[in-house]
Amino acid sequence: MTVRMIIDTDTASDDAVALAMALRHPGVRVLAITTVAGNCSVEQATRNALFTTELCESDVPVHQGAAGPLLVPASFATWFHGQDGLGDQGYPPPLRRREATDAITALVATIRANPGCTVVTLGPLTNVVMALRQAPDLVDCVERCVVMGGTVNAVGNVTPAAEFNLWFDPHAARAVFSSGLPIELAPWEICRGDAGLNRAEQEALRGLNTPLGHFFVDCNSTAMEAARRQSGTERMELPDPAAMAIALDKEAVVTRSTRHYVEIEAGSPLTRGMSVVDSLNVTGNPPNVEVIRAMDVDRFKQMIFEAAGG
């Protein structure tokens, strides 16, 4: 059965790989791509999404959304992904144009028209919460909401306690996590360690000698250098593709998951955006999130190579 999918993204380097994984998957029909500010400005995220769809020879509609967080100032991750979000490789402007309909309107209309769909969020949750405010009934229309964000072990990549997507707009994240959406959380740490592509795997990806194989490596060059400076890794860590792999083939990819109550800290400057996972049920609150704890890294990497044309 074909999976009907909507992707919300702050399109930068790893987002682009995730988009290609979905657009090139034979069992998936991407209904819409909605863009949001986060890794870069929403205008740049839209441009990058359009460019990626062109590389994938896809005409899926791209809708531009929120230009910044609900209540806090925007702080883009250009230090990590480059000024253009795609590693500053000098990619040409896309030929395609974004849709006239904004992302919030598109989310409401597309989800309502496709009950049982899968929503995959690869960036801050600003668009999602704005759509839910307009149409609370969307909660009952979504079968799966796979969220790339947060950490389970409280080791963050933008502050000591927070992952970037939830930190960028903590108020949106807090609202979405309490909304009743069927959230499957793909935390940042599952893409680390052995899940990252090592040097040989990066060379093998480029060695496919396909446009997407080269693109996957090149557009992540700035991110890889930033990760090396931050944590010392020589691997290409791909959090958004990890979330997408879970959305595309959960049974094959996920090896361990648990359900917990999860709340997002929005008030404290010290722990802004922290995903507080009640692993021991000390609050007594009912679980609201399925937390992905581990995945089959070999299958994950295979999916990346398949998307690149290998």
PDB file of C-alpha atoms in Angstrom:
ATOM      1  CA  MET A   1       0.000   0.000   0.000  1.00  0.00           C
ATOM      2  CA  THR A   2       1.315   3.422  -0.947  1.00  0.00           C
ATOM      3  CA  VAL A   3       2.200   5.673   1.990  1.00  0.00           C
ATOM      4  CA  ARG A   4       0.801   9.187   1.659  1.00  0.00           C
ATOM      5  CA  MET A   5       3.316  11.557   3.194  1.00  0.00           C
ATOM      6  CA  ILE A   6       3.623  15.263   3.988  1.00  0.00           C
ATOM      7  CA  ILE A   7       7.092  16.589   4.808  1.00  0.00           C
ATOM      8  CA  ASP A   8       7.711  19.740   6.837  1.00  0.00           C
ATOM      9  CA  THR A   9      11.328  20.871   6.552  1.00  0.00           C
ATOM     10  CA  ASP A  10      13.827  23.670   7.195  1.00  0.00           C
ATOM     11  CA  THR A  11      15.678  22.350   4.176  1.00  0.00           C
ATOM     12  CA  ALA A  12      19.419  22.180   4.668  1.00  0.00           C
ATOM     13  CA  SER A  13      21.959  19.485   3.883  1.00  0.00           C
ATOM     14  CA  ASP A  14      20.631  16.473   5.796  1.00  0.00           C
ATOM     15  CA  ASP A  15      17.028  17.508   5.078  1.00  0.00           C
ATOM     16  CA  ALA A  16      17.827  17.345   1.366  1.00  0.00           C
ATOM     17  CA  VAL A  17      19.009  13.744   1.688  1.00  0.00           C
ATOM     18  CA  ALA A  18      15.827  12.899   3.607  1.00  0.00           C
ATOM     19  CA  LEU A  19      13.661  14.545   0.957  1.00  0.00           C
ATOM     20  CA  ALA A  20      15.368  12.521  -1.772  1.00  0.00           C
ATOM     21  CA  MET A  21      14.831   9.312   0.208  1.00  0.00           C
ATOM     22  CA  ALA A  22      11.078   9.954   0.241  1.00  0.00           C
ATOM     23  CA  LEU A  23      10.761  11.323  -3.282  1.00  0.00           C
ATOM     24  CA  ARG A  24      12.584   8.338  -4.778  1.00  0.00           C
ATOM     25  CA  HIS A  25      10.921   5.645  -2.672  1.00  0.00           C
ATOM     26  CA  PRO A  26       8.588   3.509  -4.807  1.00  0.00           C
ATOM     27  CA  GLY A  27       6.125   2.956  -1.981  1.00  0.00           C
ATOM     28  CA  VAL A  28       5.633   6.602  -1.064  1.00  0.00           C
ATOM     29  CA  ARG A  29       3.594   9.417  -2.550  1.00  0.00           C
ATOM     30  CA  VAL A  30       4.741  12.756  -1.190  1.00  0.00           C
ATOM     31  CA  LEU A  31       1.645  14.930  -1.184  1.00  0.00           C
ATOM     32  CA  ALA A  32       3.321  18.206  -0.239  1.00  0.00           C
ATOM     33  CA  ILE A  33       6.508  19.711   1.114  1.00  0.00           C
ATOM     34  CA  THR A  34       6.123  22.610   3.529  1.00  0.00           C
ATOM     35  CA  THR A  35       9.056  24.766   4.541  1.00  0.00           C
ATOM     36  CA  VAL A  36       9.846  26.495   7.815  1.00  0.00           C
ATOM     37  CA  ALA A  37      12.630  28.664   9.180  1.00  0.00           C
ATOM     38  CA  GLY A  38      15.294  26.879  11.189  1.00  0.00           C
ATOM     39  CA  ASN A  39      18.572  25.762   9.684  1.00  0.00           C
ATOM     40  CA  CYS A  40      18.307  28.800   7.416  1.00  0.00           C
ATOM     41  CA  SER A  41      15.736  31.431   6.507  1.00  0.00           C
ATOM     42  CA  VAL A  42      12.425  30.112   5.252  1.00  0.00           C
ATOM     43  CA  GLU A  43      13.115  31.654   1.843  1.00  0.00           C
ATOM     44  CA  GLN A  44      16.381  29.724   1.601  1.00  0.00           C
ATOM     45  CA  ALA A  45      14.725  26.564   2.902  1.00  0.00           C
ATOM     46  CA  THR A  46      12.126  26.883   0.145  1.00  0.00           C
ATOM     47  CA  ARG A  47      14.788  27.393  -2.499  1.00  0.00           C
ATOM     48  CA  ASN A  48      16.671  24.340  -1.252  1.00  0.00           C
ATOM     49  CA  ALA A  49      13.531  22.206  -1.243  1.00  0.00           C
ATOM     50  CA  LEU A  50      12.738  23.210  -4.815  1.00  0.00           C
ATOM     51  CA  PHE A  51      16.311  22.504  -5.902  1.00  0.00           C
ATOM     52  CA  THR A  52      16.193  19.063  -4.306  1.00  0.00           C
ATOM     53  CA  THR A  53      12.891  18.174  -5.953  1.00  0.00           C
ATOM     54  CA  GLU A  54      14.412  19.120  -9.304  1.00  0.00           C
ATOM     55  CA  LEU A  55      17.357  16.803  -8.696  1.00  0.00           C
ATOM     56  CA  CYS A  56      14.843  14.054  -7.957  1.00  0.00           C
ATOM     57  CA  GLU A  57      12.807  14.943 -11.061  1.00  0.00           C
ATOM     58  CA  SER A  58       9.752  15.499  -8.881  1.00  0.00           C
ATOM     59  CA  ASP A  59       6.989  18.058  -9.241  1.00  0.00           C
ATOM     60  CA  VAL A  60       5.616  17.709  -5.693  1.00  0.00           C
ATOM     61  CA  PRO A  61       4.225  21.080  -4.546  1.00  0.00           C
ATOM     62  CA  VAL A  62       6.398  23.146  -2.182  1.00  0.00           C
ATOM     63  CA  HIS A  63       4.673  25.603   0.157  1.00  0.00           C
ATOM     64  CA  GLN A  64       6.499  28.279   2.162  1.00  0.00           C
ATOM     65  CA  GLY A  65       5.661  28.635   5.843  1.00  0.00           C
ATOM     66  CA  ALA A  66       6.673  30.350   9.062  1.00  0.00           C
ATOM     67  CA  ALA A  67       9.588  32.791   8.895  1.00  0.00           C
ATOM     68  CA  GLY A  68      10.504  32.433  12.564  1.00  0.00           C
ATOM     69  CA  PRO A  69       9.599  30.960  15.949  1.00  0.00           C
ATOM     70  CA  LEU A  70       6.422  31.805  17.832  1.00  0.00           C
ATOM     71  CA  LEU A  71       7.954  33.797  20.690  1.00  0.00           C
ATOM     72  CA  VAL A  72      11.761  33.729  20.611  1.00  0.00           C
ATOM     73  CA  PRO A  73      14.131  35.361  18.100  1.00  0.00           C
ATOM     74  CA  ALA A  74      15.284  33.274  15.129  1.00  0.00           C
ATOM     75  CA  SER A  75      18.831  31.944  15.304  1.00  0.00           C
ATOM     76  CA  PHE A  76      19.715  30.074  12.128  1.00  0.00           C
ATOM     77  CA  ALA A  77      22.235  27.203  11.903  1.00  0.00           C
ATOM     78  CA  THR A  78      24.279  28.627   9.049  1.00  0.00           C
ATOM     79  CA  TRP A  79      27.403  27.977  11.135  1.00  0.00           C
ATOM     80  CA  PHE A  80      26.650  24.293  10.688  1.00  0.00           C
ATOM     81  CA  HIS A  81      25.088  23.964   7.233  1.00  0.00           C
ATOM     82  CA  GLY A  82      26.652  26.943   5.450  1.00  0.00           C
ATOM     83  CA  GLN A  83      25.161  30.261   4.460  1.00  0.00           C
ATOM     84  CA  ASP A  84      22.918  28.650   1.854  1.00  0.00           C
ATOM     85  CA  GLY A  85      22.130  25.593   3.973  1.00  0.00           C
ATOM     86  CA  LEU A  86      23.614  23.266   1.357  1.00  0.00           C
ATOM     87  CA  GLY A  87      27.302  23.535   2.160  1.00  0.00           C
ATOM     88  CA  ASP A  88      27.919  26.673   0.080  1.00  0.00           C
ATOM     89  CA  GLN A  89      28.548  24.628  -3.068  1.00  0.00           C
ATOM     90  CA  GLY A  90      27.242  27.316  -5.413  1.00  0.00           C
ATOM     91  CA  TYR A  91      24.190  25.395  -6.594  1.00  0.00           C
ATOM     92  CA  PRO A  92      22.138  27.273  -9.211  1.00  0.00           C
ATOM     93  CA  PRO A  93      18.720  28.683  -8.366  1.00  0.00           C
ATOM     94  CA  PRO A  94      15.856  26.267  -8.973  1.00  0.00           C
ATOM     95  CA  LEU A  95      13.709  26.606 -12.056  1.00  0.00           C
ATOM     96  CA  ARG A  96      10.584  25.573 -10.182  1.00  0.00           C
ATOM     97  CA  ARG A  97       8.500  28.043  -8.174  1.00  0.00           C
ATOM     98  CA  ARG A  98       6.861  27.591  -4.825  1.00  0.00           C
ATOM     99  CA  GLU A  99       3.101  27.339  -4.606  1.00  0.00           C
ATOM    100  CA  ALA A 100       1.024  30.441  -3.916  1.00  0.00           C
ATOM    101  CA  THR A 101      -0.717  28.678  -1.031  1.00  0.00           C
ATOM    102  CA  ASP A 102       1.148  29.073   2.256  1.00  0.00           C
ATOM    103  CA  ALA A 103       2.371  26.092   4.276  1.00  0.00           C
ATOM    104  CA  ILE A 104      -0.202  26.389   7.062  1.00  0.00           C
ATOM    105  CA  THR A 105      -3.129  26.409   4.654  1.00  0.00           C
ATOM    106  CA  ALA A 106      -1.560  23.540   2.715  1.00  0.00           C
ATOM    107  CA  LEU A 107      -1.034  21.433   5.831  1.00  0.00           C
ATOM    108  CA  VAL A 108      -4.644  21.837   6.931  1.00  0.00           C
ATOM    109  CA  ALA A 109      -6.093  21.126   3.501  1.00  0.00           C
ATOM    110  CA  THR A 110      -3.783  18.244   2.612  1.00  0.00           C
ATOM    111  CA  ILE A 111      -4.090  16.418   5.932  1.00  0.00           C
ATOM    112  CA  ARG A 112      -7.882  16.784   5.961  1.00  0.00           C
ATOM    113  CA  ALA A 113      -8.061  15.468   2.403  1.00  0.00           C
ATOM    114  CA  ASN A 114      -5.853  12.482   3.258  1.00  0.00           C
ATOM    115  CA  PRO A 115      -6.914  10.913   6.550  1.00  0.00           C
ATOM    116  CA  GLY A 116      -4.465   8.254   7.658  1.00  0.00           C
ATOM    117  CA  CYS A 117      -1.486  10.102   6.193  1.00  0.00           C
ATOM    118  CA  THR A 118       2.039  10.261   7.603  1.00  0.00           C
ATOM    119  CA  VAL A 119       3.539  13.618   8.575  1.00  0.00           C
ATOM    120  CA  VAL A 120       7.321  13.837   8.828  1.00  0.00           C
ATOM    121  CA  THR A 121       8.842  16.897  10.491  1.00  0.00           C
ATOM    122  CA  LEU A 122      12.508  17.583   9.818  1.00  0.00           C
ATOM    123  CA  GLY A 123      12.736  21.058  11.356  1.00  0.00           C
ATOM    124  CA  PRO A 124      11.189  23.261  14.038  1.00  0.00           C
ATOM    125  CA  LEU A 125       7.506  22.624  14.674  1.00  0.00           C
ATOM    126  CA  THR A 126       6.219  26.150  14.031  1.00  0.00           C
ATOM    127  CA  ASN A 127       4.144  25.284  10.965  1.00  0.00           C
ATOM    128  CA  VAL A 128       2.646  22.251  12.662  1.00  0.00           C
ATOM    129  CA  VAL A 129       1.434  24.094  15.739  1.00  0.00           C
ATOM    130  CA  MET A 130       0.012  26.914  13.632  1.00  0.00           C
ATOM    131  CA  ALA A 131      -1.909  24.366  11.562  1.00  0.00           C
ATOM    132  CA  LEU A 132      -3.198  22.673  14.722  1.00  0.00           C
ATOM    133  CA  ARG A 133      -4.383  25.994  16.095  1.00  0.00           C
ATOM    134  CA  GLN A 134      -6.439  26.531  12.964  1.00  0.00           C
ATOM    135  CA  ALA A 135      -7.674  22.952  12.763  1.00  0.00           C
ATOM    136  CA  PRO A 136      -7.452  20.892  15.975  1.00  0.00           C
ATOM    137  CA  ASP A 137      -9.190  18.022  14.160  1.00  0.00           C
ATOM    138  CA  LEU A 138      -5.952  17.308  12.284  1.00  0.00           C
ATOM    139  CA  VAL A 139      -4.866  15.254  15.290  1.00  0.00           C
ATOM    140  CA  ASP A 140      -7.425  12.626  14.325  1.00  0.00           C
ATOM    141  CA  CYS A 141      -6.465  12.648  10.631  1.00  0.00           C
ATOM    142  CA  VAL A 142      -2.760  11.799  11.042  1.00  0.00           C
ATOM    143  CA  GLU A 143      -1.823   8.141  11.401  1.00  0.00           C
ATOM    144  CA  ARG A 144       1.858   8.779  12.148  1.00  0.00           C
ATOM    145  CA  CYS A 145       3.806  11.932  12.980  1.00  0.00           C
ATOM    146  CA  VAL A 146       7.530  11.192  12.813  1.00  0.00           C
ATOM    147  CA  VAL A 147       9.468  14.012  14.465  1.00  0.00           C
ATOM    148  CA  MET A 148      13.197  14.471  14.082  1.00  0.00           C
ATOM    149  CA  GLY A 149      14.179  16.273  17.238  1.00  0.00           C
ATOM    150  CA  GLY A 150      15.219  16.203  20.831  1.00  0.00           C
ATOM    151  CA  THR A 151      17.483  13.938  22.789  1.00  0.00           C
ATOM    152  CA  VAL A 152      16.748  11.136  25.214  1.00  0.00           C
ATOM    153  CA  ASN A 153      20.016  11.370  27.109  1.00  0.00           C
ATOM    154  CA  ALA A 154      19.982  15.198  27.440  1.00  0.00           C
ATOM    155  CA  VAL A 155      23.204  15.660  25.460  1.00  0.00           C
ATOM    156  CA  GLY A 156      22.358  18.453  23.052  1.00  0.00           C
ATOM    157  CA  ASN A 157      23.969  19.760  19.873  1.00  0.00           C
ATOM    158  CA  VAL A 158      23.086  23.442  20.261  1.00  0.00           C
ATOM    159  CA  THR A 159      23.070  23.732  24.065  1.00  0.00           C
ATOM    160  CA  PRO A 160      24.242  21.174  26.631  1.00  0.00           C
ATOM    161  CA  ALA A 161      20.672  19.923  27.003  1.00  0.00           C
ATOM    162  CA  ALA A 162      18.854  20.595  23.721  1.00  0.00           C
ATOM    163  CA  GLU A 163      18.767  19.504  20.098  1.00  0.00           C
ATOM    164  CA  PHE A 164      18.444  22.302  17.530  1.00  0.00           C
ATOM    165  CA  ASN A 165      14.952  21.711  16.096  1.00  0.00           C
ATOM    166  CA  LEU A 166      13.181  21.804  19.449  1.00  0.00           C
ATOM    167  CA  TRP A 167      15.444  24.573  20.786  1.00  0.00           C
ATOM    168  CA  PHE A 168      14.751  26.859  17.801  1.00  0.00           C
ATOM    169  CA  ASP A 169      11.044  27.079  18.637  1.00  0.00           C
ATOM    170  CA  PRO A 170      10.503  25.507  22.069  1.00  0.00           C
ATOM    171  CA  HIS A 171       7.002  26.910  22.482  1.00  0.00           C
ATOM    172  CA  ALA A 172       5.848  25.299  19.244  1.00  0.00           C
ATOM    173  CA  ALA A 173       7.462  22.009  20.238  1.00  0.00           C
ATOM    174  CA  ARG A 174       5.868  22.070  23.670  1.00  0.00           C
ATOM    175  CA  ALA A 175       2.422  22.623  22.166  1.00  0.00           C
ATOM    176  CA  VAL A 176       2.794  19.935  19.503  1.00  0.00           C
ATOM    177  CA  PHE A 177       3.980  17.331  22.009  1.00  0.00           C
ATOM    178  CA  SER A 178       0.893  17.962  24.141  1.00  0.00           C
ATOM    179  CA  SER A 179      -1.502  18.093  21.175  1.00  0.00           C
ATOM    180  CA  GLY A 180      -2.400  14.424  20.950  1.00  0.00           C
ATOM    181  CA  LEU A 181      -0.642  13.824  17.629  1.00  0.00           C
ATOM    182  CA  PRO A 182       0.680  10.235  17.337  1.00  0.00           C
ATOM    183  CA  ILE A 183       4.322  11.265  17.660  1.00  0.00           C
ATOM    184  CA  GLU A 184       7.220   8.936  16.950  1.00  0.00           C
ATOM    185  CA  LEU A 185      10.329  10.742  18.138  1.00  0.00           C
ATOM    186  CA  ALA A 186      13.595  10.181  16.271  1.00  0.00           C
ATOM    187  CA  PRO A 187      16.080  11.807  18.667  1.00  0.00           C
ATOM    188  CA  TRP A 188      19.393  13.248  17.551  1.00  0.00           C
ATOM    189  CA  GLU A 189      21.559  10.559  19.147  1.00  0.00           C
ATOM    190  CA  ILE A 190      20.302   7.708  16.962  1.00  0.00           C
ATOM    191  CA  CYS A 191      22.190   9.149  13.970  1.00  0.00           C
ATOM    192  CA  ARG A 192      25.509   9.237  15.822  1.00  0.00           C
ATOM    193  CA  GLY A 193      28.295   6.691  16.211  1.00  0.00           C
ATOM    194  CA  ASP A 194      28.069   3.728  13.868  1.00  0.00           C
ATOM    195  CA  ALA A 195      24.967   5.203  12.236  1.00  0.00           C
ATOM    196  CA  GLY A 196      27.121   7.911  10.663  1.00  0.00           C
ATOM    197  CA  LEU A 197      28.734   7.220   7.302  1.00  0.00           C
ATOM    198  CA  ASN A 198      32.465   6.672   7.738  1.00  0.00           C
ATOM    199  CA  ARG A 199      35.075   7.792   5.215  1.00  0.00           C
ATOM    200  CA  ALA A 200      34.893   4.592   3.189  1.00  0.00           C
ATOM    201  CA  GLU A 201      31.106   4.791   3.034  1.00  0.00           C
ATOM    202  CA  GLN A 202      31.248   8.417   1.971  1.00  0.00           C
ATOM    203  CA  GLU A 203      33.660   7.470  -0.812  1.00  0.00           C
ATOM    204  CA  ALA A 204      31.391   4.594  -1.822  1.00  0.00           C
ATOM    205  CA  LEU A 205      28.431   6.967  -1.980  1.00  0.00           C
ATOM    206  CA  ARG A 206      30.359   9.321  -4.229  1.00  0.00           C
ATOM    207  CA  GLY A 207      31.636   6.314  -6.145  1.00  0.00           C
ATOM    208  CA  LEU A 208      28.115   5.567  -7.335  1.00  0.00           C
ATOM    209  CA  ASN A 209      28.824   8.453  -9.707  1.00  0.00           C
ATOM    210  CA  THR A 210      25.209   9.576  -9.745  1.00  0.00           C
ATOM    211  CA  PRO A 211      24.060  13.183  -9.406  1.00  0.00           C
ATOM    212  CA  LEU A 212      22.412  12.414  -6.071  1.00  0.00           C
ATOM    213  CA  GLY A 213      25.402  10.441  -4.789  1.00  0.00           C
ATOM    214  CA  HIS A 214      27.647  13.452  -5.333  1.00  0.00           C
ATOM    215  CA  PHE A 215      24.993  15.809  -3.976  1.00  0.00           C
ATOM    216  CA  PHE A 216      24.528  13.865  -0.739  1.00  0.00           C
ATOM    217  CA  VAL A 217      28.240  14.117   0.074  1.00  0.00           C
ATOM    218  CA  ASP A 218      28.929  17.616  -1.240  1.00  0.00           C
ATOM    219  CA  CYS A 219      25.983  19.417   0.341  1.00  0.00           C
ATOM    220  CA  ASN A 220      26.901  17.909   3.727  1.00  0.00           C
ATOM    221  CA  SER A 221      30.552  18.995   3.568  1.00  0.00           C
ATOM    222  CA  THR A 222      30.100  22.042   5.809  1.00  0.00           C
ATOM    223  CA  ALA A 223      27.989  20.053   8.259  1.00  0.00           C
ATOM    224  CA  MET A 224      30.628  17.335   8.456  1.00  0.00           C
ATOM    225  CA  GLU A 225      33.343  19.871   9.244  1.00  0.00           C
ATOM    226  CA  ALA A 226      31.160  21.539  11.870  1.00  0.00           C
ATOM    227  CA  ALA A 227      30.441  18.159  13.477  1.00  0.00           C
ATOM    228  CA  ARG A 228      34.153  17.331  13.464  1.00  0.00           C
ATOM    229  CA  ARG A 229      34.917  20.564  15.294  1.00  0.00           C
ATOM    230  CA  GLN A 230      32.060  20.033  17.767  1.00  0.00           C
ATOM    231  CA  SER A 231      32.489  16.371  18.655  1.00  0.00           C
ATOM    232  CA  GLY A 232      35.581  15.089  16.861  1.00  0.00           C
ATOM    233  CA  THR A 233      33.653  12.728  14.591  1.00  0.00           C
ATOM    234  CA  GLU A 234      34.902  11.952  11.094  1.00  0.00           C
ATOM    235  CA  ARG A 235      31.541  10.497  10.121  1.00  0.00           C
ATOM    236  CA  MET A 236      28.714  12.046   8.133  1.00  0.00           C
ATOM    237  CA  GLU A 237      25.894  12.147  10.679  1.00  0.00           C
ATOM    238  CA  LEU A 238      22.438  12.419   9.158  1.00  0.00           C
ATOM    239  CA  PRO A 239      19.636  12.987  11.677  1.00  0.00           C
ATOM    240  CA  ASP A 240      16.886  13.881   9.212  1.00  0.00           C
ATOM    241  CA  PRO A 241      17.523  10.844   6.982  1.00  0.00           C
ATOM    242  CA  ALA A 242      17.399   8.683  10.129  1.00  0.00           C
ATOM    243  CA  ALA A 243      13.923  10.034  10.870  1.00  0.00           C
ATOM    244  CA  MET A 244      12.917   9.553   7.251  1.00  0.00           C
ATOM    245  CA  ALA A 245      14.129   5.949   7.248  1.00  0.00           C
ATOM    246  CA  ILE A 246      11.878   5.317  10.255  1.00  0.00           C
ATOM    247  CA  ALA A 247       8.948   6.919   8.444  1.00  0.00           C
ATOM    248  CA  LEU A 248       9.593   4.927   5.270  1.00  0.00           C
ATOM    249  CA  ASP A 249      10.180   1.462   6.735  1.00  0.00           C
ATOM    250  CA  LYS A 250       9.693   1.370  10.484  1.00  0.00           C
ATOM    251  CA  GLU A 251       9.523  -2.415  10.744  1.00  0.00           C
ATOM    252  CA  ALA A 252      12.868  -2.861   9.005  1.00  0.00           C
ATOM    253  CA  VAL A 253      14.693   0.067  10.601  1.00  0.00           C
ATOM    254  CA  VAL A 254      13.570   0.372  14.232  1.00  0.00           C
ATOM    255  CA  THR A 255      15.115  -2.196  16.567  1.00  0.00           C
ATOM    256  CA  ARG A 256      13.971  -0.708  19.865  1.00  0.00           C
ATOM    257  CA  SER A 257      11.366   1.844  20.900  1.00  0.00           C
ATOM    258  CA  THR A 258       9.518   2.649  24.112  1.00  0.00           C
ATOM    259  CA  ARG A 259       6.511   4.807  24.959  1.00  0.00           C
ATOM    260  CA  HIS A 260       6.944   7.614  27.483  1.00  0.00           C
ATOM    261  CA  TYR A 261       5.548  10.914  28.609  1.00  0.00           C
ATOM    262  CA  VAL A 262       7.683  13.620  26.987  1.00  0.00           C
ATOM    263  CA  GLU A 263       7.474  17.350  27.660  1.00  0.00           C
ATOM    264  CA  ILE A 264       9.507  20.165  26.102  1.00  0.00           C
ATOM    265  CA  GLU A 265      11.030  22.861  28.300  1.00  0.00           C
ATOM    266  CA  ALA A 266      10.178  26.325  27.002  1.00  0.00           C
ATOM    267  CA  GLY A 267      10.652  28.642  29.997  1.00  0.00           C
ATOM    268  CA  SER A 268      14.165  28.105  31.301  1.00  0.00           C
ATOM    269  CA  PRO A 269      17.021  29.781  29.377  1.00  0.00           C
ATOM    270  CA  LEU A 270      19.379  27.095  30.658  1.00  0.00           C
ATOM    271  CA  THR A 271      17.365  24.151  29.354  1.00  0.00           C
ATOM    272  CA  ARG A 272      15.314  25.781  26.587  1.00  0.00           C
ATOM    273  CA  GLY A 273      14.153  23.162  24.098  1.00  0.00           C
ATOM    274  CA  MET A 274      15.161  20.204  26.265  1.00  0.00           C
ATOM    275  CA  SER A 275      13.086  17.090  25.616  1.00  0.00           C
ATOM    276  CA  VAL A 276      12.300  15.800  29.098  1.00  0.00           C
ATOM    277  CA  VAL A 277      11.627  12.066  28.779  1.00  0.00           C
ATOM    278  CA  ASP A 278       9.944  10.422  31.755  1.00  0.00           C
ATOM    279  CA  SER A 279      11.733   7.106  31.269  1.00  0.00           C
ATOM    280  CA  LEU A 280      10.818   5.746  34.721  1.00  0.00           C
ATOM    281  CA  ASN A 281       7.219   7.041  34.821  1.00  0.00           C
ATOM    282  CA  VAL A 282       7.933   9.165  37.873  1.00  0.00           C
ATOM    283  CA  THR A 283       5.306  11.763  36.900  1.00  0.00           C
ATOM    284  CA  GLY A 284       2.522   9.267  36.435  1.00  0.00           C
ATOM    285  CA  ASN A 285       1.468  11.087  33.268  1.00  0.00           C
ATOM    286  CA  PRO A 286       0.263   8.848  30.435  1.00  0.00           C
ATOM    287  CA  PRO A 287       2.745   8.259  27.584  1.00  0.00           C
ATOM    288  CA  ASN A 288       2.311  10.655  24.677  1.00  0.00           C
ATOM    289  CA  VAL A 289       5.327   9.785  22.514  1.00  0.00           C
ATOM    290  CA  GLU A 290       6.904   6.662  21.060  1.00  0.00           C
ATOM    291  CA  VAL A 291      10.630   7.219  21.555  1.00  0.00           C
ATOM    292  CA  ILE A 292      12.902   5.480  19.045  1.00  0.00           C
ATOM    293  CA  ARG A 293      15.825   4.092  21.000  1.00  0.00           C
ATOM    294  CA  ALA A 294      17.836   2.232  18.347  1.00  0.00           C
ATOM    295  CA  MET A 295      17.768   1.394  14.669  1.00  0.00           C
ATOM    296  CA  ASP A 296      19.319  -1.051  12.223  1.00  0.00           C
ATOM    297  CA  VAL A 297      22.168   1.090  10.941  1.00  0.00           C
ATOM    298  CA  ASP A 298      22.970  -1.232   8.046  1.00  0.00           C
ATOM    299  CA  ARG A 299      19.425  -0.992   6.701  1.00  0.00           C
ATOM    300  CA  PHE A 300      19.468   2.769   7.284  1.00  0.00           C
ATOM    301  CA  LYS A 301      22.621   3.195   5.226  1.00  0.00           C
ATOM    302  CA  GLN A 302      21.297   0.900   2.536  1.00  0.00           C
ATOM    303  CA  MET A 303      18.287   3.186   2.165  1.00  0.00           C
ATOM    304  CA  ILE A 304      20.569   6.194   1.643  1.00  0.00           C
ATOM    305  CA  PHE A 305      22.469   4.370  -1.101  1.00  0.00           C
ATOM    306  CA  GLU A 306      19.201   3.273  -2.711  1.00  0.00           C
ATOM    307  CA  ALA A 307      17.979   6.854  -2.781  1.00  0.00           C
ATOM    308  CA  ALA A 308      21.233   7.985  -4.383  1.00  0.00           C
ATOM    309  CA  GLY A 309      20.786   5.476  -7.155  1.00  0.00           C
ATOM    310  CA  GLY A 310      22.948   2.650  -5.842  1.00  0.00           C
TER     311      GLY A 310
END
